[in-house]
Amino acid sequence: MSETAENMVLVINSGSSSIKYQLLDPDSGVVAASGMVERIGEDEGGLEHRVDGETTERREPIADHAAGLRLVFDTFAATGHDLVREGVRAVGHRVVHGGEVFYRPTLIDDDVVASISELAALAPLHNPANVAGIESARALLPGVPQVAVFDTAFFHGLPAAAKTYAIDAKVAAAHGIRKYGFHGTSHEYVSGRAAELLGRDPAELNQIVFHLGNGASASAIRGGRPVDTSMGLTPLEGLVMGTRSGDLDPGIVAHLARSAHLDIDRIDALLNRDSGIKGLSGVNDFRELRRLIASGDEAARLAYDVYIHRLRRYLGAYLIELGGVDAITFTAGVGENSPQVRADALAGLSRFGIEVDPVANTAESRAARFISPSGAPVAVLVVPTNEELAIARAARQLVERRG
Ligand code: AMP
């Protein structure tokens, strides 16, 4: 490994029991090293660290996020980058919920950490874990600027009609209840790349983006600004996901409480962890789902049909909200890798100018690409998302602006 880390950005995505990270050059996007700490707080923890095509594995209990990040730094030092000695240009942290407070990349200080902690009421699973990652990184790299990039930020300016829930306005105001939207870094990055590939100014384009990973969301974007998105106050609303239900009748929550005597945490867990594709079919990975469908499993077939039905419902809504669309883009694990999902989501829509070329759609490629026939009125694209690069660039830009 040749280059030193001083001009690179360390991007940290700290989850409740994991830390994903990348050390990368924000200009070229070249990743010097990446990895993941898993099962923090459990008996059997571990780390996988990749550098120059080589993977280093460590299996040991990891007590907390601070211990996890120390192990990451030790492994960096052992494999060529002593981050403490070399320094890095900045650390970029993915933070899930910025609430009403944060809507652009923000330089982290004690007050910012306190505000992110306070937003835990809106994101109890995510924000405390993000704070743990931030505090660990600040302790290890005290002189290095740390930047928070918020998953909600891109959607901050949603039109009032799109972000307002039709409940008692005083209750909503007292509890911060509005549509915030998530996966914003991905929707912004992917829609920007789609405009680049089209050779058009984003300001001229109406776009729909489907981020279909384990979590899944859709957005409608006019002139580079989002006008609607499927996730809401929390990442539970909207599309059917790996383990999350997405949209449902809110009356189901009260019904479960009264009839099944489930307390609110159990219902929350049911809807977030045991629903979606997993709740319907028993598996949450799309590759396994396809195998089950191929073997004639009817529950898996139904799960897939519900998934596609929901996608198309959002597609229809966003087509009308935008008054026509120039580009539809698929991204994330399922969106980038499942030609079947892309074909089924857009089937039978040629009267709206929406067509998928079967050869382009099934071609093996990891590159950003068009999958609509040439000359089609609506461009359909697959664009691999790269949230780490977007976070690294945002962090570097903020640090440079400060001089
Ligand atoms: P993500 O959250 O973006 O990492 O996406 C993870 C999901 O992508 C997995 O749970 C799989 O369901 C799906 N996925 C990954 N690779 C493939 C593939 N080759 N074909 C279909 N689905 C895939």
CSV table of C-alpha atoms and ligand atoms in Angstrom, one decimal:
chain,number,residue,atom,x,y,z
A,1,MET,CA,0.0,0.0,0.0
A,2,SER,CA,1.6,3.2,-1.2
A,3,GLU,CA,-0.5,6.3,-0.5
A,4,THR,CA,-0.7,7.6,3.0
A,5,ALA,CA,-4.1,8.2,4.6
A,6,GLU,CA,-3.7,11.9,5.2
A,7,ASN,CA,-5.7,13.0,2.2
A,8,MET,CA,-8.3,10.2,2.5
A,9,VAL,CA,-11.6,10.2,4.4
A,10,LEU,CA,-12.6,7.5,6.8
A,11,VAL,CA,-16.4,6.8,6.5
A,12,ILE,CA,-18.1,5.2,9.4
A,13,ASN,CA,-21.6,3.7,9.4
A,14,SER,CA,-22.2,2.6,12.9
A,15,GLY,CA,-25.2,0.4,13.6
A,16,SER,CA,-26.7,-1.1,16.8
A,17,SER,CA,-24.3,-4.1,16.7
A,18,SER,CA,-22.0,-3.3,13.8
A,19,ILE,CA,-19.6,-0.8,12.4
A,20,LYS,CA,-19.1,-0.6,8.6
A,21,TYR,CA,-16.2,1.5,7.4
A,22,GLN,CA,-14.2,2.6,4.3
A,23,LEU,CA,-11.0,4.5,3.9
A,24,LEU,CA,-11.2,6.2,0.5
A,25,ASP,CA,-10.0,9.0,-1.7
A,26,PRO,CA,-12.9,11.3,-2.2
A,27,ASP,CA,-11.6,12.5,-5.6
A,28,SER,CA,-11.0,9.3,-7.3
A,29,GLY,CA,-13.4,7.2,-5.2
A,30,VAL,CA,-10.6,4.6,-4.8
A,31,VAL,CA,-11.1,2.6,-1.7
A,32,ALA,CA,-7.8,1.9,0.2
A,33,ALA,CA,-9.5,-0.4,2.8
A,34,SER,CA,-12.9,-1.4,4.0
A,35,GLY,CA,-14.5,-3.7,6.5
A,36,MET,CA,-17.0,-4.4,9.1
A,37,VAL,CA,-17.1,-5.2,12.8
A,38,GLU,CA,-20.0,-7.5,13.7
A,39,ARG,CA,-22.0,-8.7,16.7
A,40,ILE,CA,-20.8,-6.0,19.1
A,41,GLY,CA,-21.8,-6.9,22.6
A,42,GLU,CA,-22.3,-10.6,21.9
A,43,ASP,CA,-20.2,-13.5,23.0
A,44,GLU,CA,-18.8,-14.1,19.6
A,45,GLY,CA,-17.8,-10.8,17.8
A,46,GLY,CA,-15.6,-10.4,14.8
A,47,LEU,CA,-14.0,-8.1,12.3
A,48,GLU,CA,-13.4,-8.5,8.5
A,49,HIS,CA,-11.0,-6.0,7.0
A,50,ARG,CA,-10.2,-5.9,3.3
A,51,VAL,CA,-7.1,-4.2,1.9
A,52,ASP,CA,-5.6,-4.7,-1.6
A,53,GLY,CA,-7.8,-7.8,-2.2
A,54,GLU,CA,-6.6,-9.4,1.0
A,55,THR,CA,-9.1,-10.1,3.9
A,56,THR,CA,-8.0,-10.1,7.5
A,57,GLU,CA,-10.4,-11.8,9.9
A,58,ARG,CA,-10.5,-11.5,13.7
A,59,ARG,CA,-12.9,-13.5,15.9
A,60,GLU,CA,-13.2,-12.2,19.5
A,61,PRO,CA,-15.8,-10.7,21.8
A,62,ILE,CA,-16.2,-7.0,21.2
A,63,ALA,CA,-17.6,-5.3,24.2
A,64,ASP,CA,-18.8,-2.0,22.7
A,65,HIS,CA,-18.4,0.4,19.8
A,66,ALA,CA,-15.3,1.9,21.3
A,67,ALA,CA,-13.6,-1.5,21.5
A,68,GLY,CA,-14.8,-2.3,18.0
A,69,LEU,CA,-13.3,0.9,16.5
A,70,ARG,CA,-10.0,0.3,18.5
A,71,LEU,CA,-9.8,-3.1,16.8
A,72,VAL,CA,-10.4,-1.5,13.4
A,73,PHE,CA,-7.6,1.0,14.1
A,74,ASP,CA,-5.2,-1.8,15.3
A,75,THR,CA,-6.0,-3.8,12.1
A,76,PHE,CA,-5.4,-0.8,10.0
A,77,ALA,CA,-2.0,-0.3,11.6
A,78,ALA,CA,-1.1,-3.9,11.1
A,79,THR,CA,-2.1,-3.9,7.5
A,80,GLY,CA,-0.3,-0.7,6.3
A,81,HIS,CA,-2.2,2.4,7.6
A,82,ASP,CA,-1.5,3.8,11.1
A,83,LEU,CA,-4.4,6.2,11.0
A,84,VAL,CA,-3.5,7.9,14.3
A,85,ARG,CA,0.1,8.7,13.1
A,86,GLU,CA,-0.8,9.4,9.4
A,87,GLY,CA,-4.0,11.3,10.2
A,88,VAL,CA,-6.9,11.4,7.8
A,89,ARG,CA,-8.5,14.4,6.1
A,90,ALA,CA,-11.8,13.9,7.8
A,91,VAL,CA,-14.1,11.3,9.3
A,92,GLY,CA,-17.5,11.1,7.7
A,93,HIS,CA,-20.3,9.6,9.8
A,94,ARG,CA,-23.6,8.3,8.4
A,95,VAL,CA,-26.3,9.5,10.8
A,96,VAL,CA,-29.7,8.1,10.3
A,97,HIS,CA,-32.0,10.8,11.7
A,98,GLY,CA,-31.4,14.6,11.5
A,99,GLY,CA,-34.9,15.5,12.5
A,100,GLU,CA,-35.8,19.1,11.7
A,101,VAL,CA,-32.4,20.3,13.1
A,102,PHE,CA,-29.9,18.9,10.6
A,103,TYR,CA,-30.4,19.1,6.9
A,104,ARG,CA,-26.8,19.5,5.6
A,105,PRO,CA,-23.5,17.9,6.4
A,106,THR,CA,-22.5,19.2,9.8
A,107,LEU,CA,-19.2,19.6,11.5
A,108,ILE,CA,-19.4,17.6,14.8
A,109,ASP,CA,-18.8,19.2,18.2
A,110,ASP,CA,-20.2,18.5,21.6
A,111,ASP,CA,-23.5,20.3,20.9
A,112,VAL,CA,-24.0,18.4,17.7
A,113,VAL,CA,-23.5,15.1,19.5
A,114,ALA,CA,-26.0,16.1,22.1
A,115,SER,CA,-28.6,17.1,19.5
A,116,ILE,CA,-28.1,13.8,17.6
A,117,SER,CA,-28.6,12.0,20.9
A,118,GLU,CA,-31.8,14.0,21.6
A,119,LEU,CA,-33.2,12.8,18.2
A,120,ALA,CA,-33.0,9.2,19.5
A,121,ALA,CA,-36.8,9.5,20.3
A,122,LEU,CA,-37.3,9.5,16.5
A,123,ALA,CA,-34.7,6.8,15.7
A,124,PRO,CA,-34.3,4.7,18.8
A,125,LEU,CA,-32.5,1.9,17.0
A,126,HIS,CA,-30.2,4.1,15.0
A,127,ASN,CA,-29.1,7.4,16.5
A,128,PRO,CA,-27.7,6.1,19.7
A,129,ALA,CA,-25.5,3.7,17.7
A,130,ASN,CA,-24.4,6.6,15.4
A,131,VAL,CA,-23.4,8.6,18.5
A,132,ALA,CA,-21.4,5.6,19.9
A,133,GLY,CA,-19.5,5.5,16.6
A,134,ILE,CA,-18.9,9.3,16.6
A,135,GLU,CA,-17.7,9.3,20.2
A,136,SER,CA,-15.3,6.4,19.6
A,137,ALA,CA,-13.8,8.1,16.5
A,138,ARG,CA,-13.4,11.4,18.2
A,139,ALA,CA,-11.6,9.7,21.1
A,140,LEU,CA,-9.2,8.0,18.7
A,141,LEU,CA,-8.6,10.9,16.3
A,142,PRO,CA,-9.0,14.0,18.5
A,143,GLY,CA,-7.5,16.5,16.1
A,144,VAL,CA,-9.4,15.3,13.0
A,145,PRO,CA,-12.6,17.1,11.8
A,146,GLN,CA,-15.6,14.8,12.0
A,147,VAL,CA,-18.6,15.4,9.8
A,148,ALA,CA,-22.1,14.0,10.2
A,149,VAL,CA,-24.0,13.3,7.0
A,150,PHE,CA,-27.7,12.7,7.6
A,151,ASP,CA,-29.9,10.1,5.8
A,152,THR,CA,-32.9,12.4,6.1
A,153,ALA,CA,-31.2,15.6,4.8
A,154,PHE,CA,-32.0,15.3,1.1
A,155,PHE,CA,-35.7,15.1,2.0
A,156,HIS,CA,-35.7,18.1,4.3
A,157,GLY,CA,-37.4,20.4,1.9
A,158,LEU,CA,-40.3,18.1,0.9
A,159,PRO,CA,-43.4,20.0,0.0
A,160,ALA,CA,-45.8,20.5,2.9
A,161,ALA,CA,-48.5,18.4,1.3
A,162,ALA,CA,-46.1,15.5,0.9
A,163,LYS,CA,-44.6,15.6,4.3
A,164,THR,CA,-47.7,16.2,6.5
A,165,TYR,CA,-49.6,13.3,8.1
A,166,ALA,CA,-53.3,14.0,8.4
A,167,ILE,CA,-53.4,13.7,12.2
A,168,ASP,CA,-54.2,16.2,14.9
A,169,ALA,CA,-51.8,19.0,14.0
A,170,LYS,CA,-51.0,19.9,17.6
A,171,VAL,CA,-50.1,16.3,18.4
A,172,ALA,CA,-47.9,16.1,15.3
A,173,ALA,CA,-46.1,19.4,16.2
A,174,ALA,CA,-45.5,18.4,19.8
A,175,HIS,CA,-43.9,15.1,18.8
A,176,GLY,CA,-42.0,16.0,15.6
A,177,ILE,CA,-44.4,13.9,13.5
A,178,ARG,CA,-43.8,14.4,9.7
A,179,LYS,CA,-42.4,12.5,6.8
A,180,TYR,CA,-38.6,12.8,7.0
A,181,GLY,CA,-37.6,10.2,4.5
A,182,PHE,CA,-34.4,8.0,4.6
A,183,HIS,CA,-31.7,6.7,2.2
A,184,GLY,CA,-31.4,10.4,1.2
A,185,THR,CA,-27.6,10.2,0.5
A,186,SER,CA,-28.3,7.3,-1.9
A,187,HIS,CA,-31.3,9.0,-3.7
A,188,GLU,CA,-29.3,12.2,-4.1
A,189,TYR,CA,-26.2,10.4,-5.4
A,190,VAL,CA,-28.0,8.1,-7.7
A,191,SER,CA,-30.2,10.8,-9.3
A,192,GLY,CA,-27.1,12.9,-9.8
A,193,ARG,CA,-25.4,10.0,-11.6
A,194,ALA,CA,-28.5,9.3,-13.7
A,195,ALA,CA,-28.5,13.0,-14.9
A,196,GLU,CA,-24.7,12.7,-15.7
A,197,LEU,CA,-25.3,9.5,-17.7
A,198,LEU,CA,-28.1,11.3,-19.6
A,199,GLY,CA,-25.8,14.2,-20.2
A,200,ARG,CA,-28.6,16.5,-18.8
A,201,ASP,CA,-28.8,19.1,-16.1
A,202,PRO,CA,-30.6,17.6,-13.1
A,203,ALA,CA,-32.6,20.9,-13.0
A,204,GLU,CA,-34.3,19.8,-16.3
A,205,LEU,CA,-35.3,16.3,-15.2
A,206,ASN,CA,-38.2,14.5,-13.5
A,207,GLN,CA,-36.9,11.3,-11.9
A,208,ILE,CA,-38.1,8.3,-10.0
A,209,VAL,CA,-35.5,6.4,-8.0
A,210,PHE,CA,-36.0,3.0,-6.5
A,211,HIS,CA,-33.5,2.1,-3.8
A,212,LEU,CA,-34.2,-1.6,-3.3
A,213,GLY,CA,-31.9,-3.2,-0.7
A,214,ASN,CA,-32.8,-4.9,2.5
A,215,GLY,CA,-34.4,-1.6,3.4
A,216,ALA,CA,-36.2,-0.1,0.4
A,217,SER,CA,-37.5,3.3,-0.6
A,218,ALA,CA,-38.7,5.2,-3.6
A,219,SER,CA,-38.4,8.9,-4.4
A,220,ALA,CA,-39.9,11.4,-6.9
A,221,ILE,CA,-37.4,14.1,-7.8
A,222,ARG,CA,-38.2,17.3,-9.8
A,223,GLY,CA,-35.3,19.5,-11.0
A,224,GLY,CA,-32.9,17.8,-8.5
A,225,ARG,CA,-35.1,18.3,-5.5
A,226,PRO,CA,-37.3,15.5,-4.0
A,227,VAL,CA,-41.1,16.1,-4.1
A,228,ASP,CA,-42.0,12.8,-2.4
A,229,THR,CA,-40.5,9.7,-0.8
A,230,SER,CA,-41.9,6.5,0.5
A,231,MET,CA,-40.2,6.3,3.9
A,232,GLY,CA,-41.8,8.4,6.6
A,233,LEU,CA,-41.3,9.4,10.2
A,234,THR,CA,-39.3,6.2,10.4
A,235,PRO,CA,-37.8,3.8,7.8
A,236,LEU,CA,-40.9,1.5,8.2
A,237,GLU,CA,-43.2,3.2,5.8
A,238,GLY,CA,-43.6,2.6,2.1
A,239,LEU,CA,-42.3,-0.3,0.1
A,240,VAL,CA,-42.3,-3.9,1.2
A,241,MET,CA,-38.8,-4.6,2.5
A,242,GLY,CA,-36.7,-7.6,3.5
A,243,THR,CA,-38.1,-7.7,7.1
A,244,ARG,CA,-40.3,-4.5,7.2
A,245,SER,CA,-43.9,-4.4,6.3
A,246,GLY,CA,-43.9,-1.0,4.7
A,247,ASP,CA,-47.4,0.6,4.4
A,248,LEU,CA,-50.2,-0.9,6.3
A,249,ASP,CA,-53.5,0.2,7.8
A,250,PRO,CA,-52.5,2.0,11.1
A,251,GLY,CA,-55.6,0.3,12.6
A,252,ILE,CA,-53.6,-3.0,12.5
A,253,VAL,CA,-51.5,-1.7,15.4
A,254,ALA,CA,-54.5,-1.1,17.7
A,255,HIS,CA,-56.0,-4.3,16.6
A,256,LEU,CA,-52.9,-6.3,17.5
A,257,ALA,CA,-52.7,-4.6,20.8
A,258,ARG,CA,-56.3,-5.4,21.7
A,259,SER,CA,-56.8,-8.8,20.1
A,260,ALA,CA,-53.3,-10.3,20.3
A,261,HIS,CA,-52.3,-8.5,23.5
A,262,LEU,CA,-49.0,-7.5,22.1
A,263,ASP,CA,-47.2,-4.6,23.8
A,264,ILE,CA,-45.9,-1.8,21.7
A,265,ASP,CA,-42.3,-3.0,21.6
A,266,ARG,CA,-43.4,-6.4,20.4
A,267,ILE,CA,-45.6,-4.8,17.6
A,268,ASP,CA,-42.6,-2.6,16.6
A,269,ALA,CA,-40.4,-5.6,16.4
A,270,LEU,CA,-43.0,-7.6,14.5
A,271,LEU,CA,-43.4,-4.8,11.8
A,272,ASN,CA,-39.6,-4.1,11.6
A,273,ARG,CA,-38.0,-7.5,11.9
A,274,ASP,CA,-40.6,-10.2,11.2
A,275,SER,CA,-42.6,-8.8,8.4
A,276,GLY,CA,-42.0,-7.9,4.7
A,277,ILE,CA,-40.6,-10.6,2.5
A,278,LYS,CA,-39.5,-12.6,5.6
A,279,GLY,CA,-42.9,-12.4,7.3
A,280,LEU,CA,-44.6,-13.7,4.2
A,281,SER,CA,-42.1,-16.3,2.9
A,282,GLY,CA,-39.7,-17.1,5.8
A,283,VAL,CA,-36.7,-15.8,4.0
A,284,ASN,CA,-35.5,-12.2,3.5
A,285,ASP,CA,-32.8,-12.6,0.9
A,286,PHE,CA,-34.1,-12.1,-2.7
A,287,ARG,CA,-31.8,-14.9,-4.0
A,288,GLU,CA,-33.4,-17.4,-1.6
A,289,LEU,CA,-36.8,-16.0,-2.4
A,290,ARG,CA,-36.2,-16.7,-6.2
A,291,ARG,CA,-35.1,-20.2,-5.4
A,292,LEU,CA,-38.2,-20.9,-3.3
A,293,ILE,CA,-40.4,-19.5,-6.1
A,294,ALA,CA,-38.6,-21.7,-8.7
A,295,SER,CA,-39.3,-24.7,-6.4
A,296,GLY,CA,-43.1,-23.9,-6.5
A,297,ASP,CA,-43.4,-22.4,-3.0
A,298,GLU,CA,-46.7,-20.5,-3.0
A,299,ALA,CA,-45.9,-18.3,0.0
A,300,ALA,CA,-42.7,-17.1,-1.7
A,301,ARG,CA,-44.7,-16.4,-4.9
A,302,LEU,CA,-47.2,-14.3,-3.0
A,303,ALA,CA,-44.4,-12.4,-1.1
A,304,TYR,CA,-42.9,-11.5,-4.5
A,305,ASP,CA,-46.3,-10.5,-6.0
A,306,VAL,CA,-47.0,-8.2,-3.0
A,307,TYR,CA,-43.5,-6.7,-3.3
A,308,ILE,CA,-44.0,-5.9,-7.0
A,309,HIS,CA,-47.6,-4.6,-6.5
A,310,ARG,CA,-46.4,-2.1,-3.9
A,311,LEU,CA,-43.5,-0.9,-6.2
A,312,ARG,CA,-45.9,-0.3,-9.0
A,313,ARG,CA,-48.4,1.5,-6.7
A,314,TYR,CA,-45.6,4.0,-5.9
A,315,LEU,CA,-44.5,4.2,-9.5
A,316,GLY,CA,-48.0,5.2,-10.5
A,317,ALA,CA,-48.4,7.7,-7.8
A,318,TYR,CA,-45.0,9.4,-8.6
A,319,LEU,CA,-45.7,9.4,-12.3
A,320,ILE,CA,-48.8,11.5,-11.6
A,321,GLU,CA,-47.2,13.7,-9.0
A,322,LEU,CA,-44.4,14.5,-11.4
A,323,GLY,CA,-46.7,14.9,-14.4
A,324,GLY,CA,-44.4,12.6,-16.4
A,325,VAL,CA,-41.0,11.2,-15.9
A,326,ASP,CA,-37.7,11.4,-17.8
A,327,ALA,CA,-35.7,8.7,-15.9
A,328,ILE,CA,-36.4,5.8,-13.7
A,329,THR,CA,-33.4,4.4,-11.8
A,330,PHE,CA,-32.9,1.2,-9.8
A,331,THR,CA,-30.2,0.9,-7.2
A,332,ALA,CA,-29.0,-1.1,-4.1
A,333,GLY,CA,-28.8,-4.9,-3.6
A,334,VAL,CA,-32.0,-6.0,-5.3
A,335,GLY,CA,-32.3,-3.0,-7.6
A,336,GLU,CA,-28.8,-3.5,-9.0
A,337,ASN,CA,-28.9,-7.3,-9.2
A,338,SER,CA,-32.4,-8.5,-10.0
A,339,PRO,CA,-33.4,-8.1,-13.6
A,340,GLN,CA,-36.7,-9.9,-12.8
A,341,VAL,CA,-37.7,-7.3,-10.3
A,342,ARG,CA,-36.9,-4.5,-12.7
A,343,ALA,CA,-38.8,-6.1,-15.6
A,344,ASP,CA,-41.8,-6.9,-13.5
A,345,ALA,CA,-41.9,-3.5,-11.8
A,346,LEU,CA,-42.1,-1.8,-15.3
A,347,ALA,CA,-44.0,-4.4,-17.3
A,348,GLY,CA,-46.8,-3.4,-19.6
A,349,LEU,CA,-46.2,0.4,-19.4
A,350,SER,CA,-45.1,1.1,-22.9
A,351,ARG,CA,-48.2,3.4,-23.4
A,352,PHE,CA,-46.4,5.7,-20.8
A,353,GLY,CA,-43.1,5.5,-22.7
A,354,ILE,CA,-41.7,3.1,-20.2
A,355,GLU,CA,-39.9,0.1,-21.6
A,356,VAL,CA,-37.1,-2.3,-20.5
A,357,ASP,CA,-34.8,-3.9,-23.1
A,358,PRO,CA,-34.6,-7.6,-22.1
A,359,VAL,CA,-31.0,-8.0,-23.4
A,360,ALA,CA,-29.7,-4.8,-21.7
A,361,ASN,CA,-31.6,-5.7,-18.5
A,362,THR,CA,-30.1,-9.2,-18.2
A,363,ALA,CA,-26.6,-8.3,-19.2
A,364,GLU,CA,-24.0,-9.1,-16.5
A,365,SER,CA,-22.6,-5.7,-15.5
A,366,ARG,CA,-21.6,-3.8,-12.3
A,367,ALA,CA,-21.5,-0.5,-14.2
A,368,ALA,CA,-24.1,2.3,-14.2
A,369,ARG,CA,-26.1,1.6,-17.4
A,370,PHE,CA,-29.2,2.1,-19.4
A,371,ILE,CA,-31.7,-0.8,-19.6
A,372,SER,CA,-34.3,1.0,-21.7
A,373,PRO,CA,-34.2,0.6,-25.6
A,374,SER,CA,-32.3,3.3,-27.3
A,375,GLY,CA,-34.6,6.3,-28.2
A,376,ALA,CA,-37.2,5.3,-25.6
A,377,PRO,CA,-39.1,8.4,-24.2
A,378,VAL,CA,-38.3,7.4,-20.6
A,379,ALA,CA,-34.7,6.4,-19.7
A,380,VAL,CA,-34.5,3.4,-17.4
A,381,LEU,CA,-31.2,2.9,-15.6
A,382,VAL,CA,-29.3,0.8,-13.1
A,383,VAL,CA,-26.9,2.9,-11.1
A,384,PRO,CA,-24.9,1.2,-8.3
A,385,THR,CA,-25.3,3.3,-5.2
A,386,ASN,CA,-22.2,4.6,-3.4
A,387,GLU,CA,-23.2,6.2,-0.1
A,388,GLU,CA,-19.6,6.0,1.2
A,389,LEU,CA,-18.3,8.1,-1.6
A,390,ALA,CA,-21.1,10.6,-1.3
A,391,ILE,CA,-20.4,10.9,2.5
A,392,ALA,CA,-16.6,11.2,1.9
A,393,ARG,CA,-17.1,14.0,-0.7
A,394,ALA,CA,-19.6,15.8,1.6
A,395,ALA,CA,-17.1,15.6,4.5
A,396,ARG,CA,-14.1,16.7,2.4
A,397,GLN,CA,-16.1,19.6,0.9
A,398,LEU,CA,-17.2,20.9,4.4
A,399,VAL,CA,-13.7,20.7,5.7
A,400,GLU,CA,-12.3,22.5,2.7
A,401,ARG,CA,-14.8,25.3,3.0
A,402,ARG,CA,-13.6,25.9,6.5
A,403,GLY,CA,-10.1,26.4,5.1
B,1,AMP,P1,-28.4,-3.9,0.4
B,1,AMP,O1,-29.3,-3.6,1.6
B,1,AMP,O2,-28.4,-2.9,-0.7
B,1,AMP,O3,-27.0,-4.4,0.7
B,1,AMP,O4,-29.1,-5.2,-0.3
B,1,AMP,C1,-29.2,-6.4,0.3
B,1,AMP,C2,-30.1,-7.3,-0.5
B,1,AMP,O5,-29.9,-7.4,-1.9
B,1,AMP,C3,-30.0,-8.8,0.0
B,1,AMP,O6,-30.8,-9.1,1.1
B,1,AMP,C4,-30.5,-9.5,-1.2
B,1,AMP,O7,-31.9,-9.7,-1.1
B,1,AMP,C5,-30.3,-8.6,-2.4
B,1,AMP,N1,-29.4,-9.1,-3.4
B,1,AMP,C6,-28.0,-9.1,-3.3
B,1,AMP,N2,-27.5,-9.7,-4.4
B,1,AMP,C7,-28.5,-10.1,-5.1
B,1,AMP,C8,-28.6,-10.8,-6.4
B,1,AMP,N3,-27.5,-11.2,-7.1
B,1,AMP,N4,-29.8,-11.1,-6.9
B,1,AMP,C9,-30.9,-10.7,-6.2
B,1,AMP,N5,-30.9,-10.1,-5.0
B,1,AMP,C10,-29.7,-9.8,-4.5
